[in-house]
Amino acid sequence: MVNMIHSTGVRSVIDDQTWRYGEQLPGTVSVTLDLATFSNAKTENKKKYLTGLDDSATEVYIKSGVPLARITSGASNGLYGPYDPEAKDGRQERVAGLLESMLKVNVTVGGWEVEDSEVVGMRFRGNVIVANLPVVPAETVAWNGDFVSVDPATGTTKRLPNTVAAAVPGVGA
């Protein structure tokens, strides 16, 4: 008799929100993602941005807390993607905010598709544990909005650098 093993295709999907510190103040706006900035990312970056990822995945999730940046050039001008210091489309300039919630993405032959919409909530204010973000920007990176980094082990807090007036969509003039 031959025993056969069948895979169910179950993958671990973890919604790690340990980057949040305490209750969050109101502070989200709607932005539109350019999914190509995630799907075309280098493999090591995809591992940081996504959960549920493997070679046979038909659905993956973009992690909450991914630092987002505004695309300022090219065909996707005005959309948002992951902050990437090596990008050449504006996403290397500054962190605009953080992806508020984990986002399910279907992987199809035609590319990546979000079940509902590429319009997502982006947090532009809050207390965060920067070390627990899926991607930790360098300390010198400028942030839009109003973020405070909290180290729960030491009780130390530090306002994240915002060297120019915040350009948060839908907020202010």
PDB file of C-alpha atoms in Angstrom:
ATOM      1  CA  MET A   1       0.000   0.000   0.000  1.00  0.00           C
ATOM      2  CA  VAL A   2       1.278   3.451  -0.910  1.00  0.00           C
ATOM      3  CA  ASN A   3       0.610   6.370   1.406  1.00  0.00           C
ATOM      4  CA  MET A   4       0.166   9.722  -0.296  1.00  0.00           C
ATOM      5  CA  ILE A   5       0.470  13.108   1.290  1.00  0.00           C
ATOM      6  CA  HIS A   6      -1.714  15.903   0.009  1.00  0.00           C
ATOM      7  CA  SER A   7      -1.017  19.503   0.770  1.00  0.00           C
ATOM      8  CA  THR A   8      -3.929  21.684   1.810  1.00  0.00           C
ATOM      9  CA  GLY A   9      -2.079  24.830   0.804  1.00  0.00           C
ATOM     10  CA  VAL A  10      -2.525  26.372   4.250  1.00  0.00           C
ATOM     11  CA  ARG A  11      -0.062  29.154   4.961  1.00  0.00           C
ATOM     12  CA  SER A  12       0.587  31.153   8.063  1.00  0.00           C
ATOM     13  CA  VAL A  13      -0.878  34.626   7.857  1.00  0.00           C
ATOM     14  CA  ILE A  14       0.000  36.810  10.820  1.00  0.00           C
ATOM     15  CA  ASP A  15      -1.553  40.207  11.484  1.00  0.00           C
ATOM     16  CA  ASP A  16       1.236  41.608  13.649  1.00  0.00           C
ATOM     17  CA  GLN A  17       0.135  44.932  15.076  1.00  0.00           C
ATOM     18  CA  THR A  18       2.812  45.147  17.768  1.00  0.00           C
ATOM     19  CA  TRP A  19       3.979  48.363  16.058  1.00  0.00           C
ATOM     20  CA  ARG A  20       1.025  50.192  17.637  1.00  0.00           C
ATOM     21  CA  TYR A  21       1.567  51.666  21.078  1.00  0.00           C
ATOM     22  CA  GLY A  22      -1.499  52.247  23.238  1.00  0.00           C
ATOM     23  CA  GLU A  23      -4.756  53.660  21.993  1.00  0.00           C
ATOM     24  CA  GLN A  24      -4.431  55.437  18.683  1.00  0.00           C
ATOM     25  CA  LEU A  25      -5.778  58.916  18.161  1.00  0.00           C
ATOM     26  CA  PRO A  26      -7.969  59.511  15.120  1.00  0.00           C
ATOM     27  CA  GLY A  27      -5.557  60.029  12.270  1.00  0.00           C
ATOM     28  CA  THR A  28      -6.125  58.157   9.026  1.00  0.00           C
ATOM     29  CA  VAL A  29      -6.792  59.238   5.477  1.00  0.00           C
ATOM     30  CA  SER A  30      -7.658  57.268   2.350  1.00  0.00           C
ATOM     31  CA  VAL A  31      -4.910  56.787  -0.228  1.00  0.00           C
ATOM     32  CA  THR A  32      -4.629  54.615  -3.339  1.00  0.00           C
ATOM     33  CA  LEU A  33      -1.886  51.994  -3.522  1.00  0.00           C
ATOM     34  CA  ASP A  34       0.118  51.086  -6.601  1.00  0.00           C
ATOM     35  CA  LEU A  35       0.217  47.300  -6.150  1.00  0.00           C
ATOM     36  CA  ALA A  36       3.067  47.009  -8.668  1.00  0.00           C
ATOM     37  CA  THR A  37       5.396  48.653  -6.143  1.00  0.00           C
ATOM     38  CA  PHE A  38       4.751  45.663  -3.865  1.00  0.00           C
ATOM     39  CA  SER A  39       4.600  42.870  -6.469  1.00  0.00           C
ATOM     40  CA  ASN A  40       7.714  44.088  -8.318  1.00  0.00           C
ATOM     41  CA  ALA A  41       9.752  44.655  -5.151  1.00  0.00           C
ATOM     42  CA  LYS A  42      12.975  42.766  -4.502  1.00  0.00           C
ATOM     43  CA  THR A  43      12.462  39.390  -2.822  1.00  0.00           C
ATOM     44  CA  GLU A  44      13.986  40.548   0.483  1.00  0.00           C
ATOM     45  CA  ASN A  45      11.580  43.521   0.549  1.00  0.00           C
ATOM     46  CA  LYS A  46       8.559  41.361  -0.317  1.00  0.00           C
ATOM     47  CA  LYS A  47       9.370  39.230   2.724  1.00  0.00           C
ATOM     48  CA  LYS A  48       9.153  42.373   4.864  1.00  0.00           C
ATOM     49  CA  TYR A  49       5.963  43.740   3.261  1.00  0.00           C
ATOM     50  CA  LEU A  50       3.960  40.521   2.973  1.00  0.00           C
ATOM     51  CA  THR A  51       2.685  37.629   5.038  1.00  0.00           C
ATOM     52  CA  GLY A  52       1.424  34.328   3.592  1.00  0.00           C
ATOM     53  CA  LEU A  53       4.002  34.526   0.800  1.00  0.00           C
ATOM     54  CA  ASP A  54       5.463  31.447  -0.872  1.00  0.00           C
ATOM     55  CA  ASP A  55       5.962  30.212  -4.430  1.00  0.00           C
ATOM     56  CA  SER A  56       2.467  28.718  -4.726  1.00  0.00           C
ATOM     57  CA  ALA A  57       0.489  31.390  -2.878  1.00  0.00           C
ATOM     58  CA  THR A  58      -2.748  32.468  -4.553  1.00  0.00           C
ATOM     59  CA  GLU A  59      -3.401  35.077  -1.920  1.00  0.00           C
ATOM     60  CA  VAL A  60      -1.019  37.142   0.182  1.00  0.00           C
ATOM     61  CA  TYR A  61      -1.483  39.922   2.682  1.00  0.00           C
ATOM     62  CA  ILE A  62       0.278  43.266   2.828  1.00  0.00           C
ATOM     63  CA  LYS A  63       1.183  43.783   6.484  1.00  0.00           C
ATOM     64  CA  SER A  64      -0.298  46.598   8.520  1.00  0.00           C
ATOM     65  CA  GLY A  65       2.303  49.143   9.604  1.00  0.00           C
ATOM     66  CA  VAL A  66       4.221  49.125   6.315  1.00  0.00           C
ATOM     67  CA  PRO A  67       5.660  52.641   5.879  1.00  0.00           C
ATOM     68  CA  LEU A  68       4.032  54.175   2.800  1.00  0.00           C
ATOM     69  CA  ALA A  69       5.432  56.895   0.570  1.00  0.00           C
ATOM     70  CA  ARG A  70       3.898  58.998  -2.191  1.00  0.00           C
ATOM     71  CA  ILE A  71       4.936  58.337  -5.773  1.00  0.00           C
ATOM     72  CA  THR A  72       5.865  61.679  -7.327  1.00  0.00           C
ATOM     73  CA  SER A  73       6.931  60.690 -10.848  1.00  0.00           C
ATOM     74  CA  GLY A  74       5.977  58.362 -13.657  1.00  0.00           C
ATOM     75  CA  ALA A  75       2.652  56.794 -14.580  1.00  0.00           C
ATOM     76  CA  SER A  76       1.726  56.169 -10.924  1.00  0.00           C
ATOM     77  CA  ASN A  77       2.252  59.791  -9.819  1.00  0.00           C
ATOM     78  CA  GLY A  78       0.020  60.514  -6.817  1.00  0.00           C
ATOM     79  CA  LEU A  79      -0.391  56.887  -5.771  1.00  0.00           C
ATOM     80  CA  TYR A  80       1.332  55.280  -2.767  1.00  0.00           C
ATOM     81  CA  GLY A  81       3.709  52.381  -2.339  1.00  0.00           C
ATOM     82  CA  PRO A  82       6.119  51.113   0.295  1.00  0.00           C
ATOM     83  CA  TYR A  83       8.823  53.545   1.402  1.00  0.00           C
ATOM     84  CA  ASP A  84      12.029  52.381  -0.274  1.00  0.00           C
ATOM     85  CA  PRO A  85      15.332  54.302   0.001  1.00  0.00           C
ATOM     86  CA  GLU A  86      16.420  52.706  -3.300  1.00  0.00           C
ATOM     87  CA  ALA A  87      13.315  53.782  -5.269  1.00  0.00           C
ATOM     88  CA  LYS A  88      13.567  56.379  -8.033  1.00  0.00           C
ATOM     89  CA  ASP A  89       9.889  57.406  -8.180  1.00  0.00           C
ATOM     90  CA  GLY A  90       9.658  59.603  -5.063  1.00  0.00           C
ATOM     91  CA  ARG A  91       9.136  56.801  -2.538  1.00  0.00           C
ATOM     92  CA  GLN A  92      12.729  57.289  -1.404  1.00  0.00           C
ATOM     93  CA  GLU A  93      12.055  60.839  -0.176  1.00  0.00           C
ATOM     94  CA  ARG A  94      10.029  60.441   3.049  1.00  0.00           C
ATOM     95  CA  VAL A  95       7.500  58.299   4.890  1.00  0.00           C
ATOM     96  CA  ALA A  96       3.988  59.624   4.264  1.00  0.00           C
ATOM     97  CA  GLY A  97       2.350  57.365   6.855  1.00  0.00           C
ATOM     98  CA  LEU A  98       1.704  53.742   7.828  1.00  0.00           C
ATOM     99  CA  LEU A  99      -0.680  51.217   6.308  1.00  0.00           C
ATOM    100  CA  GLU A 100      -3.490  51.102   8.869  1.00  0.00           C
ATOM    101  CA  SER A 101      -4.748  47.542   8.301  1.00  0.00           C
ATOM    102  CA  MET A 102      -3.549  44.328   6.732  1.00  0.00           C
ATOM    103  CA  LEU A 103      -4.700  44.045   3.103  1.00  0.00           C
ATOM    104  CA  LYS A 104      -5.639  40.813   1.302  1.00  0.00           C
ATOM    105  CA  VAL A 105      -4.318  40.534  -2.263  1.00  0.00           C
ATOM    106  CA  ASN A 106      -5.250  37.823  -4.770  1.00  0.00           C
ATOM    107  CA  VAL A 107      -2.357  36.617  -6.903  1.00  0.00           C
ATOM    108  CA  THR A 108      -3.649  35.851 -10.403  1.00  0.00           C
ATOM    109  CA  VAL A 109      -2.169  35.080 -13.793  1.00  0.00           C
ATOM    110  CA  GLY A 110      -2.886  38.690 -14.752  1.00  0.00           C
ATOM    111  CA  GLY A 111      -1.173  40.151 -11.681  1.00  0.00           C
ATOM    112  CA  TRP A 112      -2.191  41.214  -8.204  1.00  0.00           C
ATOM    113  CA  GLU A 113      -5.760  42.215  -7.393  1.00  0.00           C
ATOM    114  CA  VAL A 114      -7.242  43.545  -4.180  1.00  0.00           C
ATOM    115  CA  GLU A 115     -10.661  42.068  -3.392  1.00  0.00           C
ATOM    116  CA  ASP A 116     -12.290  45.381  -2.555  1.00  0.00           C
ATOM    117  CA  SER A 117     -10.180  48.333  -3.640  1.00  0.00           C
ATOM    118  CA  GLU A 118      -6.648  49.680  -3.742  1.00  0.00           C
ATOM    119  CA  VAL A 119      -7.949  52.588  -1.637  1.00  0.00           C
ATOM    120  CA  VAL A 120      -6.675  51.975   1.889  1.00  0.00           C
ATOM    121  CA  GLY A 121      -6.391  53.744   5.203  1.00  0.00           C
ATOM    122  CA  MET A 122      -3.052  55.397   5.894  1.00  0.00           C
ATOM    123  CA  ARG A 123      -2.250  56.431   9.456  1.00  0.00           C
ATOM    124  CA  PHE A 124      -0.661  59.888   9.583  1.00  0.00           C
ATOM    125  CA  ARG A 125      -0.526  60.279  13.367  1.00  0.00           C
ATOM    126  CA  GLY A 126       0.109  58.075  16.355  1.00  0.00           C
ATOM    127  CA  ASN A 127       2.425  56.485  18.876  1.00  0.00           C
ATOM    128  CA  VAL A 128       4.407  53.651  17.327  1.00  0.00           C
ATOM    129  CA  ILE A 129       7.071  51.160  18.295  1.00  0.00           C
ATOM    130  CA  VAL A 130       9.328  51.765  15.297  1.00  0.00           C
ATOM    131  CA  ALA A 131      11.412  48.639  15.955  1.00  0.00           C
ATOM    132  CA  ASN A 132       8.258  46.529  15.401  1.00  0.00           C
ATOM    133  CA  LEU A 133       7.337  48.013  12.001  1.00  0.00           C
ATOM    134  CA  PRO A 134       7.600  45.539   9.089  1.00  0.00           C
ATOM    135  CA  VAL A 135      10.193  47.910   7.589  1.00  0.00           C
ATOM    136  CA  VAL A 136      12.243  50.168   9.867  1.00  0.00           C
ATOM    137  CA  PRO A 137      13.292  53.389   8.088  1.00  0.00           C
ATOM    138  CA  ALA A 138      16.646  54.942   8.964  1.00  0.00           C
ATOM    139  CA  GLU A 139      16.538  57.395  11.872  1.00  0.00           C
ATOM    140  CA  THR A 140      17.294  60.299   9.524  1.00  0.00           C
ATOM    141  CA  VAL A 141      14.279  59.680   7.272  1.00  0.00           C
ATOM    142  CA  ALA A 142      11.660  62.450   7.368  1.00  0.00           C
ATOM    143  CA  TRP A 143       8.046  61.556   8.150  1.00  0.00           C
ATOM    144  CA  ASN A 144       4.875  63.397   7.190  1.00  0.00           C
ATOM    145  CA  GLY A 145       2.243  63.747   9.860  1.00  0.00           C
ATOM    146  CA  ASP A 146       2.776  63.491  13.592  1.00  0.00           C
ATOM    147  CA  PHE A 147       4.386  60.311  14.895  1.00  0.00           C
ATOM    148  CA  VAL A 148       6.023  59.588  18.225  1.00  0.00           C
ATOM    149  CA  SER A 149       8.375  56.642  18.581  1.00  0.00           C
ATOM    150  CA  VAL A 150       7.945  54.819  21.891  1.00  0.00           C
ATOM    151  CA  ASP A 151      10.389  52.353  23.448  1.00  0.00           C
ATOM    152  CA  PRO A 152       8.256  50.430  25.981  1.00  0.00           C
ATOM    153  CA  ALA A 153      11.309  48.841  27.606  1.00  0.00           C
ATOM    154  CA  THR A 154      12.853  52.176  28.619  1.00  0.00           C
ATOM    155  CA  GLY A 155       9.839  54.489  28.503  1.00  0.00           C
ATOM    156  CA  THR A 156      11.713  56.735  26.063  1.00  0.00           C
ATOM    157  CA  THR A 157       9.691  58.708  23.539  1.00  0.00           C
ATOM    158  CA  LYS A 158      10.919  60.641  20.521  1.00  0.00           C
ATOM    159  CA  ARG A 159       9.020  62.625  17.905  1.00  0.00           C
ATOM    160  CA  LEU A 160       9.909  61.292  14.474  1.00  0.00           C
ATOM    161  CA  PRO A 161      11.557  63.894  12.222  1.00  0.00           C
ATOM    162  CA  ASN A 162       9.264  66.010  10.093  1.00  0.00           C
ATOM    163  CA  THR A 163      11.541  68.592   8.496  1.00  0.00           C
ATOM    164  CA  VAL A 164       8.929  70.158   6.217  1.00  0.00           C
ATOM    165  CA  ALA A 165       5.265  70.928   6.585  1.00  0.00           C
ATOM    166  CA  ALA A 166       3.310  67.702   6.383  1.00  0.00           C
ATOM    167  CA  ALA A 167       1.588  67.067   3.093  1.00  0.00           C
ATOM    168  CA  VAL A 168      -1.097  64.681   4.286  1.00  0.00           C
ATOM    169  CA  PRO A 169      -3.881  64.179   1.751  1.00  0.00           C
ATOM    170  CA  GLY A 170      -7.207  65.551   2.946  1.00  0.00           C
ATOM    171  CA  VAL A 171      -5.670  67.255   5.984  1.00  0.00           C
ATOM    172  CA  GLY A 172      -4.999  70.972   6.229  1.00  0.00           C
ATOM    173  CA  ALA A 173      -4.986  73.470   3.412  1.00  0.00           C
TER     174      ALA A 173
END
